[in-house]
CSV table of N, CA and C in Angstrom, one decimal:
chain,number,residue,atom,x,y,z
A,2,UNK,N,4.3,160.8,166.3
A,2,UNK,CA,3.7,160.0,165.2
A,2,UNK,C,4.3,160.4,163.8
A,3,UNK,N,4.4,161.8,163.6
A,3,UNK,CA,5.3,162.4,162.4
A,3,UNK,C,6.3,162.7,162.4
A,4,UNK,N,7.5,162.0,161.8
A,4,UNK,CA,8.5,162.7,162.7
A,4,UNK,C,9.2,163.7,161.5
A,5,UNK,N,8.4,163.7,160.5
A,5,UNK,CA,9.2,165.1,159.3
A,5,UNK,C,8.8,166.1,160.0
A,6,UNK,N,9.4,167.1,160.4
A,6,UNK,CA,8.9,168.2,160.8
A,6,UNK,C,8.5,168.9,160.1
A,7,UNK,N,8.4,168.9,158.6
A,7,UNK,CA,7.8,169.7,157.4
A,7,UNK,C,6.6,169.5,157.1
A,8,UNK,N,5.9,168.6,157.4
A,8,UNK,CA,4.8,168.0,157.4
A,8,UNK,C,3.8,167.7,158.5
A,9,UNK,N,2.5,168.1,158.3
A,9,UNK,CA,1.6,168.6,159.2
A,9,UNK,C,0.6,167.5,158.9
A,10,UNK,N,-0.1,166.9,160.1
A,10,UNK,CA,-1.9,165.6,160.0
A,10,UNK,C,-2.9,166.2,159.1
A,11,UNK,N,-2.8,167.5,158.8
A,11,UNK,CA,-3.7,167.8,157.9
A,11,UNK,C,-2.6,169.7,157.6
A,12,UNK,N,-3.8,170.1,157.0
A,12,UNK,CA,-3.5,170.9,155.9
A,12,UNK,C,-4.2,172.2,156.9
A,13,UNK,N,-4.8,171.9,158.2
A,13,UNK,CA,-5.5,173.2,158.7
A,13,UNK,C,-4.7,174.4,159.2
A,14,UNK,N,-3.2,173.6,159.7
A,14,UNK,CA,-2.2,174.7,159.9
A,14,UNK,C,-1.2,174.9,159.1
A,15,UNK,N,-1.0,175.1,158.1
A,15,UNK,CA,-0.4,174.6,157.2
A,15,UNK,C,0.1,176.1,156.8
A,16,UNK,N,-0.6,176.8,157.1
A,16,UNK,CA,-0.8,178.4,156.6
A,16,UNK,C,0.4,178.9,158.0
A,17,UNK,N,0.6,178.2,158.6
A,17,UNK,CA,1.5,178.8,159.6
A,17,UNK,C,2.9,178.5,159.6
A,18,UNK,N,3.3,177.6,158.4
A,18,UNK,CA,4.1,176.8,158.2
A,18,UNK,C,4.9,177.7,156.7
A,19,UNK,N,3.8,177.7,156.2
A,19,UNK,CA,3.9,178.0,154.7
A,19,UNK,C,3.8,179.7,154.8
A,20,UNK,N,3.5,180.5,155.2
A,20,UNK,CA,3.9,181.7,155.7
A,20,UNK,C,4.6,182.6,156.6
A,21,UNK,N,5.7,181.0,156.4
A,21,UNK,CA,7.2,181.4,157.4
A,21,UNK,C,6.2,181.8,159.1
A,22,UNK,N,5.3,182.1,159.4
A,22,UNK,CA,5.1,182.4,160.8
A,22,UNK,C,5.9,181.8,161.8
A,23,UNK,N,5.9,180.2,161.7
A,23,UNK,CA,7.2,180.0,162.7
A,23,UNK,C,8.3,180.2,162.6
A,24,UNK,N,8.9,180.2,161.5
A,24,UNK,CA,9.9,181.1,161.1
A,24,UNK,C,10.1,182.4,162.4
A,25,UNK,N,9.1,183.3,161.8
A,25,UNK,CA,9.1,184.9,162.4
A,25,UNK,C,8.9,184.4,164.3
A,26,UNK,N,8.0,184.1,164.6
A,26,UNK,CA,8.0,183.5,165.6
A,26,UNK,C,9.6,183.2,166.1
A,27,UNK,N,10.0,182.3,165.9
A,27,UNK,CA,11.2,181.4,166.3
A,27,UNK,C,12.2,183.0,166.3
A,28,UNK,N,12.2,184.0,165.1
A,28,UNK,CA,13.5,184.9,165.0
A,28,UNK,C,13.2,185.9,166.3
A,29,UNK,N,11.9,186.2,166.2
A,29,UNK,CA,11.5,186.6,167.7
A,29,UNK,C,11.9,186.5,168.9
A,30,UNK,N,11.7,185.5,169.0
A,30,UNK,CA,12.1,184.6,170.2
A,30,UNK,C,13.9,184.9,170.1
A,31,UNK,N,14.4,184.9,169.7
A,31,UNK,CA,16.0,184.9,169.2
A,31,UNK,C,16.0,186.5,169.6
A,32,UNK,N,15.4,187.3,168.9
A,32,UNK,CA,15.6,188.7,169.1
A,32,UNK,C,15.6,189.4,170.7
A,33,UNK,N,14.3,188.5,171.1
A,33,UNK,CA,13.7,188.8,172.5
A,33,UNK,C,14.7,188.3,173.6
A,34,UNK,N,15.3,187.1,173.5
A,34,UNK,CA,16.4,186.3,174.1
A,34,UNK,C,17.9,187.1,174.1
A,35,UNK,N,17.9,187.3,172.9
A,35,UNK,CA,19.1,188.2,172.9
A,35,UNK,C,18.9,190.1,173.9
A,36,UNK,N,18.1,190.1,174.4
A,36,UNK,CA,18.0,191.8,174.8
A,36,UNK,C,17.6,191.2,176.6
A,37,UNK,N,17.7,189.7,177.0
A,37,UNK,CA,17.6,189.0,177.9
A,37,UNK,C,15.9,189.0,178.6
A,38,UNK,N,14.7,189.2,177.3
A,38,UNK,CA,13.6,188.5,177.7
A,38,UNK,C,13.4,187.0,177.5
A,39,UNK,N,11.8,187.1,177.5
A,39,UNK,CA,11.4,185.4,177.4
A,39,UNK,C,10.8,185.8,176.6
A,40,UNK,N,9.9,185.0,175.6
A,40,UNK,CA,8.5,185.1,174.6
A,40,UNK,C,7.6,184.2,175.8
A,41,UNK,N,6.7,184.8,176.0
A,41,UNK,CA,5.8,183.2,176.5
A,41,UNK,C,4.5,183.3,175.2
A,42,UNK,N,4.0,182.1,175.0
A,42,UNK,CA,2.5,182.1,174.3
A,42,UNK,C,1.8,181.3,174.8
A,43,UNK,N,0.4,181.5,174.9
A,43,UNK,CA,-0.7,181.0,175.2
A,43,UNK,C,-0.9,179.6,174.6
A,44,UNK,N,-1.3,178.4,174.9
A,44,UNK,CA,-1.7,177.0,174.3
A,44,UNK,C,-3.7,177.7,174.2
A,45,UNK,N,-3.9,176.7,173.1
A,45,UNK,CA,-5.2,177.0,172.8
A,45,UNK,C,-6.0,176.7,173.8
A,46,UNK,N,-7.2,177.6,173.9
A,46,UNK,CA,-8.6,177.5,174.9
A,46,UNK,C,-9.6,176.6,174.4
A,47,UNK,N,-10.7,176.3,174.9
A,47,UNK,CA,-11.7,175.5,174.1
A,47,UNK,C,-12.7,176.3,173.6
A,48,UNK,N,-12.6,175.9,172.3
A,48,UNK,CA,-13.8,176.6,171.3
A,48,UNK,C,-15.2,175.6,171.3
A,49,UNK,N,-16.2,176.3,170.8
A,49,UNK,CA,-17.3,175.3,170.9
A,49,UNK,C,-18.2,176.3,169.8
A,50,UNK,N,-19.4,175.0,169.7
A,50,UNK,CA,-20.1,174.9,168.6
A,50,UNK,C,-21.5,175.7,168.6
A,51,UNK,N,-21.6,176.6,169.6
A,51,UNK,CA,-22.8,176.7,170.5
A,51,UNK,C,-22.7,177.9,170.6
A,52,UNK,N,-23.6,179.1,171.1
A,52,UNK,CA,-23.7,180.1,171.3
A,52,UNK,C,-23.4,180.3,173.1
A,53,UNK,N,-22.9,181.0,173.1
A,53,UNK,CA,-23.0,181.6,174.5
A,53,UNK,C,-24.3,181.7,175.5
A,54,UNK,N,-25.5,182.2,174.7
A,54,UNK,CA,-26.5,182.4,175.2
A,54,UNK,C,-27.7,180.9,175.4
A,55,UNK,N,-26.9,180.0,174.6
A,55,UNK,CA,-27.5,178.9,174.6
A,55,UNK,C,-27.3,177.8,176.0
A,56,UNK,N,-26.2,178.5,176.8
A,56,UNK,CA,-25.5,178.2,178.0
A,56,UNK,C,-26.0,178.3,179.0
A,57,UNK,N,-26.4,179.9,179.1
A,57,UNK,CA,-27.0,180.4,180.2
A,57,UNK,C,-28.3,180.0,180.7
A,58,UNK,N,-28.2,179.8,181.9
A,58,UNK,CA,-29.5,179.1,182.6
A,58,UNK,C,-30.9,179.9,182.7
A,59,UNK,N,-31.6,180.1,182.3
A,59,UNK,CA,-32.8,180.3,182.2
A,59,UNK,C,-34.3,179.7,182.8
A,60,UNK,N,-35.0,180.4,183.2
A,60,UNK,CA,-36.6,179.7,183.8
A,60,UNK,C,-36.9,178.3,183.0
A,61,UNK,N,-37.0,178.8,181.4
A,61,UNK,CA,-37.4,177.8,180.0
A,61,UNK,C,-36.7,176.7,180.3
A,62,UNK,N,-35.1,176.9,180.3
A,62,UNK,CA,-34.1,175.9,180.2
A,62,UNK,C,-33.2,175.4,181.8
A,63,UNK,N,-34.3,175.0,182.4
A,63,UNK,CA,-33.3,174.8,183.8
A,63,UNK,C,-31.9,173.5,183.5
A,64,UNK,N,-32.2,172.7,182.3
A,64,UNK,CA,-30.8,172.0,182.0
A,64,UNK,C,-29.8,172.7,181.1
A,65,UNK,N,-28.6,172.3,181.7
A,65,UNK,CA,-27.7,172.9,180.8
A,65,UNK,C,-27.3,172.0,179.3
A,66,UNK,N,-27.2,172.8,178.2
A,66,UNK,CA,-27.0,171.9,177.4
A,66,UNK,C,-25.5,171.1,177.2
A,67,UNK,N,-25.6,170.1,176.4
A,67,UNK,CA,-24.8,169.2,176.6
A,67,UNK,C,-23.6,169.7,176.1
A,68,UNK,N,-23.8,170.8,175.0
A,68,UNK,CA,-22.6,171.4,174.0
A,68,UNK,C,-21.8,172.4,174.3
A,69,UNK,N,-22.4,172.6,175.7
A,69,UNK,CA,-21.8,173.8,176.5
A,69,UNK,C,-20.6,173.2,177.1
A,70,UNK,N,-20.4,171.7,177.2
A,70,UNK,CA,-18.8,171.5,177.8
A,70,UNK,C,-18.5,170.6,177.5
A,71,UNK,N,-16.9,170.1,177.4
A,71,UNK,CA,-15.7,169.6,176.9
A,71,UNK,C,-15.1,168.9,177.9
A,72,UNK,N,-14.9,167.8,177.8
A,72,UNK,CA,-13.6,167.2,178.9
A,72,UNK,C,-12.6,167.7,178.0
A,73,UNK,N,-11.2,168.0,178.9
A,73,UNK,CA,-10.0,167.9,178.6
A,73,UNK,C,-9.4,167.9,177.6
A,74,UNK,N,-9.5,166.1,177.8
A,74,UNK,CA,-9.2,165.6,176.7
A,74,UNK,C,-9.6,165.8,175.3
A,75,UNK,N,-11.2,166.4,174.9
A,75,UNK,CA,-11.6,166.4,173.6
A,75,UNK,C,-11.0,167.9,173.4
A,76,UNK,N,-10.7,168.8,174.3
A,76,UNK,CA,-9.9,170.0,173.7
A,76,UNK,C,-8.8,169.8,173.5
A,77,UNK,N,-7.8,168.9,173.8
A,77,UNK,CA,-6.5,168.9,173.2
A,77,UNK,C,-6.4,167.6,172.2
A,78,UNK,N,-7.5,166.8,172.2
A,78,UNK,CA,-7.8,166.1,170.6
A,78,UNK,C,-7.8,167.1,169.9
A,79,UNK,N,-8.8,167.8,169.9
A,79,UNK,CA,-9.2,168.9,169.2
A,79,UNK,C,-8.0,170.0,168.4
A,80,UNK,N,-7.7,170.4,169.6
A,80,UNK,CA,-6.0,171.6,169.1
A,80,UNK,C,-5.1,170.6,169.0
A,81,UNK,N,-5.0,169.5,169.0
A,81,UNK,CA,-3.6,168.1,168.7
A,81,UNK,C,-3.0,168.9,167.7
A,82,UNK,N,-3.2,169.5,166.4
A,82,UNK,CA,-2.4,170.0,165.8
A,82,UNK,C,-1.6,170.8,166.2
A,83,UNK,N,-2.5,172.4,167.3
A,83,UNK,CA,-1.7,173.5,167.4
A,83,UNK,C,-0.9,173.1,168.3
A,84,UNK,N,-1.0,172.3,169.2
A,84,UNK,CA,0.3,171.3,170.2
A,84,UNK,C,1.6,170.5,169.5
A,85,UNK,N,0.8,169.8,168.2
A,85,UNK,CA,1.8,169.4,167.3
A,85,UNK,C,3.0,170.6,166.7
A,86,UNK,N,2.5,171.7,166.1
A,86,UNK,CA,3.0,172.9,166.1
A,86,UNK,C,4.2,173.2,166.9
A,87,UNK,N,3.4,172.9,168.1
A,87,UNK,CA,4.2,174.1,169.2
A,87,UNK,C,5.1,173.4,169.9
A,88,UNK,N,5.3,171.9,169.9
A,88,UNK,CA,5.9,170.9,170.1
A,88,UNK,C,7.0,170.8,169.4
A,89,UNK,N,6.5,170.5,167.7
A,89,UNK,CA,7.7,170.4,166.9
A,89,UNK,C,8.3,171.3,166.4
A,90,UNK,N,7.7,172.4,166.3
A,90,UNK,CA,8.5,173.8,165.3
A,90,UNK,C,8.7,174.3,166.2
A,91,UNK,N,8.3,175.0,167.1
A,91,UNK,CA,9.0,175.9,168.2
A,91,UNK,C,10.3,176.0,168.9
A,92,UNK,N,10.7,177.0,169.1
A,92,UNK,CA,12.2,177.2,169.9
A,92,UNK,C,11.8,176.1,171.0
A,93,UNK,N,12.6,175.4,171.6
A,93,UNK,CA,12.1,175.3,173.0
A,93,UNK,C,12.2,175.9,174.2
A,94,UNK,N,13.1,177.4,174.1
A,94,UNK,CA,13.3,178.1,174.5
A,94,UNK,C,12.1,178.9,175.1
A,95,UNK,N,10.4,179.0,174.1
A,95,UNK,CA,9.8,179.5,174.2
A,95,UNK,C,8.6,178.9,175.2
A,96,UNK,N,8.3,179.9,176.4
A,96,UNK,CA,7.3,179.6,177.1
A,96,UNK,C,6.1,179.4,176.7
A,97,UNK,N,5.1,178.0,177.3
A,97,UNK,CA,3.9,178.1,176.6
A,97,UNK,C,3.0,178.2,177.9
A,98,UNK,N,2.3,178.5,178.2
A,98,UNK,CA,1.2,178.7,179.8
A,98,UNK,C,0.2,177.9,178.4
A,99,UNK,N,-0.4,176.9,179.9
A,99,UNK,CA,-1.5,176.3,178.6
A,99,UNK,C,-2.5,176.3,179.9
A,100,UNK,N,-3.8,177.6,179.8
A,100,UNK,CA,-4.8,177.7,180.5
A,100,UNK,C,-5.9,176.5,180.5
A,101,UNK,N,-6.0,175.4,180.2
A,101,UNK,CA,-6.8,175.0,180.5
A,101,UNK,C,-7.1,174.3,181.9
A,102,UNK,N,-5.9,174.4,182.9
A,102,UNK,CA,-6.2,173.8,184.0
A,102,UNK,C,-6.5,175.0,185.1
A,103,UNK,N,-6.8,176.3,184.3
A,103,UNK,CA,-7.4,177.3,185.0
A,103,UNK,C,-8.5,177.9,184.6
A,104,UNK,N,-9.1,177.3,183.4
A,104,UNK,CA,-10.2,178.1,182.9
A,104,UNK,C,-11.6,176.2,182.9
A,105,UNK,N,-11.1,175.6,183.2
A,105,UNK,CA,-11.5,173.8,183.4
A,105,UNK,C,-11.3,173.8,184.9
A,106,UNK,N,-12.5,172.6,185.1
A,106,UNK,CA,-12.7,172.3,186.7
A,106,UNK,C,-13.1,170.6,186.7
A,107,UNK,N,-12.4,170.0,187.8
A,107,UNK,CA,-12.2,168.7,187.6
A,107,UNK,C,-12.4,167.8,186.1
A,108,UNK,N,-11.5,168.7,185.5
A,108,UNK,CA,-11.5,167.8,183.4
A,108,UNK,C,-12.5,168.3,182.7
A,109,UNK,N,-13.2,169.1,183.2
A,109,UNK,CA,-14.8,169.7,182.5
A,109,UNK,C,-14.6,171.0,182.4
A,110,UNK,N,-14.3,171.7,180.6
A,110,UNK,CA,-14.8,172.3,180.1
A,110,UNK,C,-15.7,173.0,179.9
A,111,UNK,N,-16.4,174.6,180.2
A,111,UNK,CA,-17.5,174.8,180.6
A,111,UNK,C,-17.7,176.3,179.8
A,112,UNK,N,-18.6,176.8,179.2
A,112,UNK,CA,-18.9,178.0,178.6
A,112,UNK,C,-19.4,179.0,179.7
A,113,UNK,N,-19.9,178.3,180.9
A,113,UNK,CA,-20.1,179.0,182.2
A,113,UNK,C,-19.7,178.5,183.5
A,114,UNK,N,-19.4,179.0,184.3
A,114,UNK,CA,-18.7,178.5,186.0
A,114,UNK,C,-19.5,178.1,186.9
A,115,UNK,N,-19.2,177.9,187.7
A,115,UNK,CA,-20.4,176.8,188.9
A,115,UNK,C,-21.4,178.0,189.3
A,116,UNK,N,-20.2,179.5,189.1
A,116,UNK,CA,-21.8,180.5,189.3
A,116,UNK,C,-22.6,180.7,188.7
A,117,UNK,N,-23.0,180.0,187.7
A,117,UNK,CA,-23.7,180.1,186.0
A,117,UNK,C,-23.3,181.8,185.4
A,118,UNK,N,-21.5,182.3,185.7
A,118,UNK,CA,-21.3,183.4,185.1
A,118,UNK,C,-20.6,182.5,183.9
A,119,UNK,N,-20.6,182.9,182.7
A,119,UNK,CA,-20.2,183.5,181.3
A,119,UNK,C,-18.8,183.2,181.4
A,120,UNK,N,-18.1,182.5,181.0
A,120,UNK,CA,-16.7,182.2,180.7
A,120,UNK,C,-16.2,182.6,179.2
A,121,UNK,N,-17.2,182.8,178.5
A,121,UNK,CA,-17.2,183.1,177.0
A,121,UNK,C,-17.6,184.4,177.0
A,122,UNK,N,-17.9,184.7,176.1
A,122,UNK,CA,-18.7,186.1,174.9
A,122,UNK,C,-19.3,185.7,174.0
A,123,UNK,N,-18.9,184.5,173.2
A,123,UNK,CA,-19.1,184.2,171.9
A,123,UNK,C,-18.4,182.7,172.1
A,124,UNK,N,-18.4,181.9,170.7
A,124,UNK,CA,-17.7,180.7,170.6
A,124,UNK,C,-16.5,180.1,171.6
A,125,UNK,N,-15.7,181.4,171.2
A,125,UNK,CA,-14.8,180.8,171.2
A,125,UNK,C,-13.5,182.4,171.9
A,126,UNK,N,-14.3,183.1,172.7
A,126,UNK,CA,-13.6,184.5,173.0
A,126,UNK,C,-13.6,184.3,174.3
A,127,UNK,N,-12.8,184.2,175.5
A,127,UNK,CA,-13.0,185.0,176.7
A,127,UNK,C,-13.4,185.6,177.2
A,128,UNK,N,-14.9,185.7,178.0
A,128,UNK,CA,-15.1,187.1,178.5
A,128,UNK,C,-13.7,187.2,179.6
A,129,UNK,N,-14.2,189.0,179.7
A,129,UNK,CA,-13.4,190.0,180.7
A,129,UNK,C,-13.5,189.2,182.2
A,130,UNK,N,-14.6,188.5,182.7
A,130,UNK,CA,-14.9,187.9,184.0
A,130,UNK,C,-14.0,186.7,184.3
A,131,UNK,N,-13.9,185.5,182.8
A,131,UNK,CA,-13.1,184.5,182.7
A,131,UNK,C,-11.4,185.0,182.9
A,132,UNK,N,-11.7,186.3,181.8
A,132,UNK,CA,-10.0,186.6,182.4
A,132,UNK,C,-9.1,187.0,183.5
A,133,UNK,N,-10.0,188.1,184.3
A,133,UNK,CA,-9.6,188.6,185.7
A,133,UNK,C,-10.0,187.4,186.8
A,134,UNK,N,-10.9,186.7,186.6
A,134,UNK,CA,-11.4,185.8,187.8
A,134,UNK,C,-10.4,184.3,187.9
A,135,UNK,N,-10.3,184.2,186.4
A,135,UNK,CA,-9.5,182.4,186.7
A,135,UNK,C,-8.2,182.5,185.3
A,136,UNK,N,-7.8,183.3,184.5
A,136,UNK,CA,-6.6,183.0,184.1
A,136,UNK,C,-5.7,184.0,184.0
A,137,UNK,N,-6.1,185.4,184.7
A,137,UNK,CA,-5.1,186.5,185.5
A,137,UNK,C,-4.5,185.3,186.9
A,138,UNK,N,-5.1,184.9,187.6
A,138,UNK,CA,-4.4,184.3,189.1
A,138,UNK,C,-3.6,183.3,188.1
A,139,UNK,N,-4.0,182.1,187.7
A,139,UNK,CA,-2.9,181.2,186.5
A,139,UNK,C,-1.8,181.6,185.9
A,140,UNK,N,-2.1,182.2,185.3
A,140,UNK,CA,-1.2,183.2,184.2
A,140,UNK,C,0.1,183.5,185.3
A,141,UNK,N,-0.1,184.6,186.2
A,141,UNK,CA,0.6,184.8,187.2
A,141,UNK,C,1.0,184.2,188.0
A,142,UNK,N,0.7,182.6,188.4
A,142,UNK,CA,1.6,181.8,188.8
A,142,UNK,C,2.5,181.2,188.2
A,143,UNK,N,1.7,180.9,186.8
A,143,UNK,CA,2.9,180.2,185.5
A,143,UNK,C,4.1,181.2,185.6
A,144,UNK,N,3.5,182.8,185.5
A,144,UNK,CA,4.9,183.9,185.5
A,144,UNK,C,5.9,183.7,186.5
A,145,UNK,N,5.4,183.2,188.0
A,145,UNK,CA,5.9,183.7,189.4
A,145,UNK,C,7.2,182.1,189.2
A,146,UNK,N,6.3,181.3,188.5
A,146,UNK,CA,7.1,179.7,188.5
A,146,UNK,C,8.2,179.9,187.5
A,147,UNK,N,8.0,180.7,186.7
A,147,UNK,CA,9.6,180.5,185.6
A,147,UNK,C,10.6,182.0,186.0
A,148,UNK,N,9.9,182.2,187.2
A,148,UNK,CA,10.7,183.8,187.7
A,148,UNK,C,10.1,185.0,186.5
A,149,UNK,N,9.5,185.2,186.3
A,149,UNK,CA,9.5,186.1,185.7
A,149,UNK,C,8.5,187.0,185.9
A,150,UNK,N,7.9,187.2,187.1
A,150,UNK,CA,7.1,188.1,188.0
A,150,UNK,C,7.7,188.3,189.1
């Protein structure tokens, strides 16, 4: 939709732009390339508006609230910029693993798993359970698919 690459849909990333970051990023990636690694980065997770604790299923609260989950699609509406970013400024050189089709179950977004365990900590953090249970096995197939495991 934009095709200046100097120019960002708003001003939210703009600090990443304007603080050389992709710059440093991109010379990275050049540094890392040259000594015959890869860079890989993470694509954004889904943040939410809600407490963690407001999630969890309780006697009081046998429904789960509605803010506790996201389709898909409203998470990468949502990060559309940091995809714009990573799309247009980046080496293409550089690997991106984008966890949401391992940390999401059938397009649904969730602050907790079908076992009502904790995918979060907080807003918008990972718990330790989310990471060893569903985006350690991911992660490591994205590695095993570009050879790099």
């Amino acid at each position: 939709s934009n095709s200046d690459k100097n120019e960002l849909p708003s001003d939210k990333y703009n600090w990443l732009v304007e603080h050389s970051s992709i710059k440093a990023i991109n010379e990275f990636n050049r540094f890392i390339s040259s000594k015959g690694g890869k860079l890989v980065l993470f694509a954004p997770t889904p943040e939410y508006e809600i407490s963690i604790e407001q999630c969890k299923p309780n006697w009081f609260r046998p429904h789960q609230n509605k803010n506790c989950t996201k389709t898909i699609e409203q998470v990468k509406k949502e990060k559309s910029e940091v995809y714009f970013l990573i799309n247009s400024h980046l080496d293409k050189t550089i690997l991106v693993y984008n966890p949401l089709n391992d940390i999401c179950f059938q397009d649904i977004c969730s602050m907790i798993d079908k076992q009502s365990k904790p995918l979060y900590v907080d807003d918008d953090h990972l718990s330790d359970y989310a990471n060893s249970e569903y985006l350690f096995p991911g992660f490591s197939s994205f590695l095993k698919k570009q050879r790099l495991l």
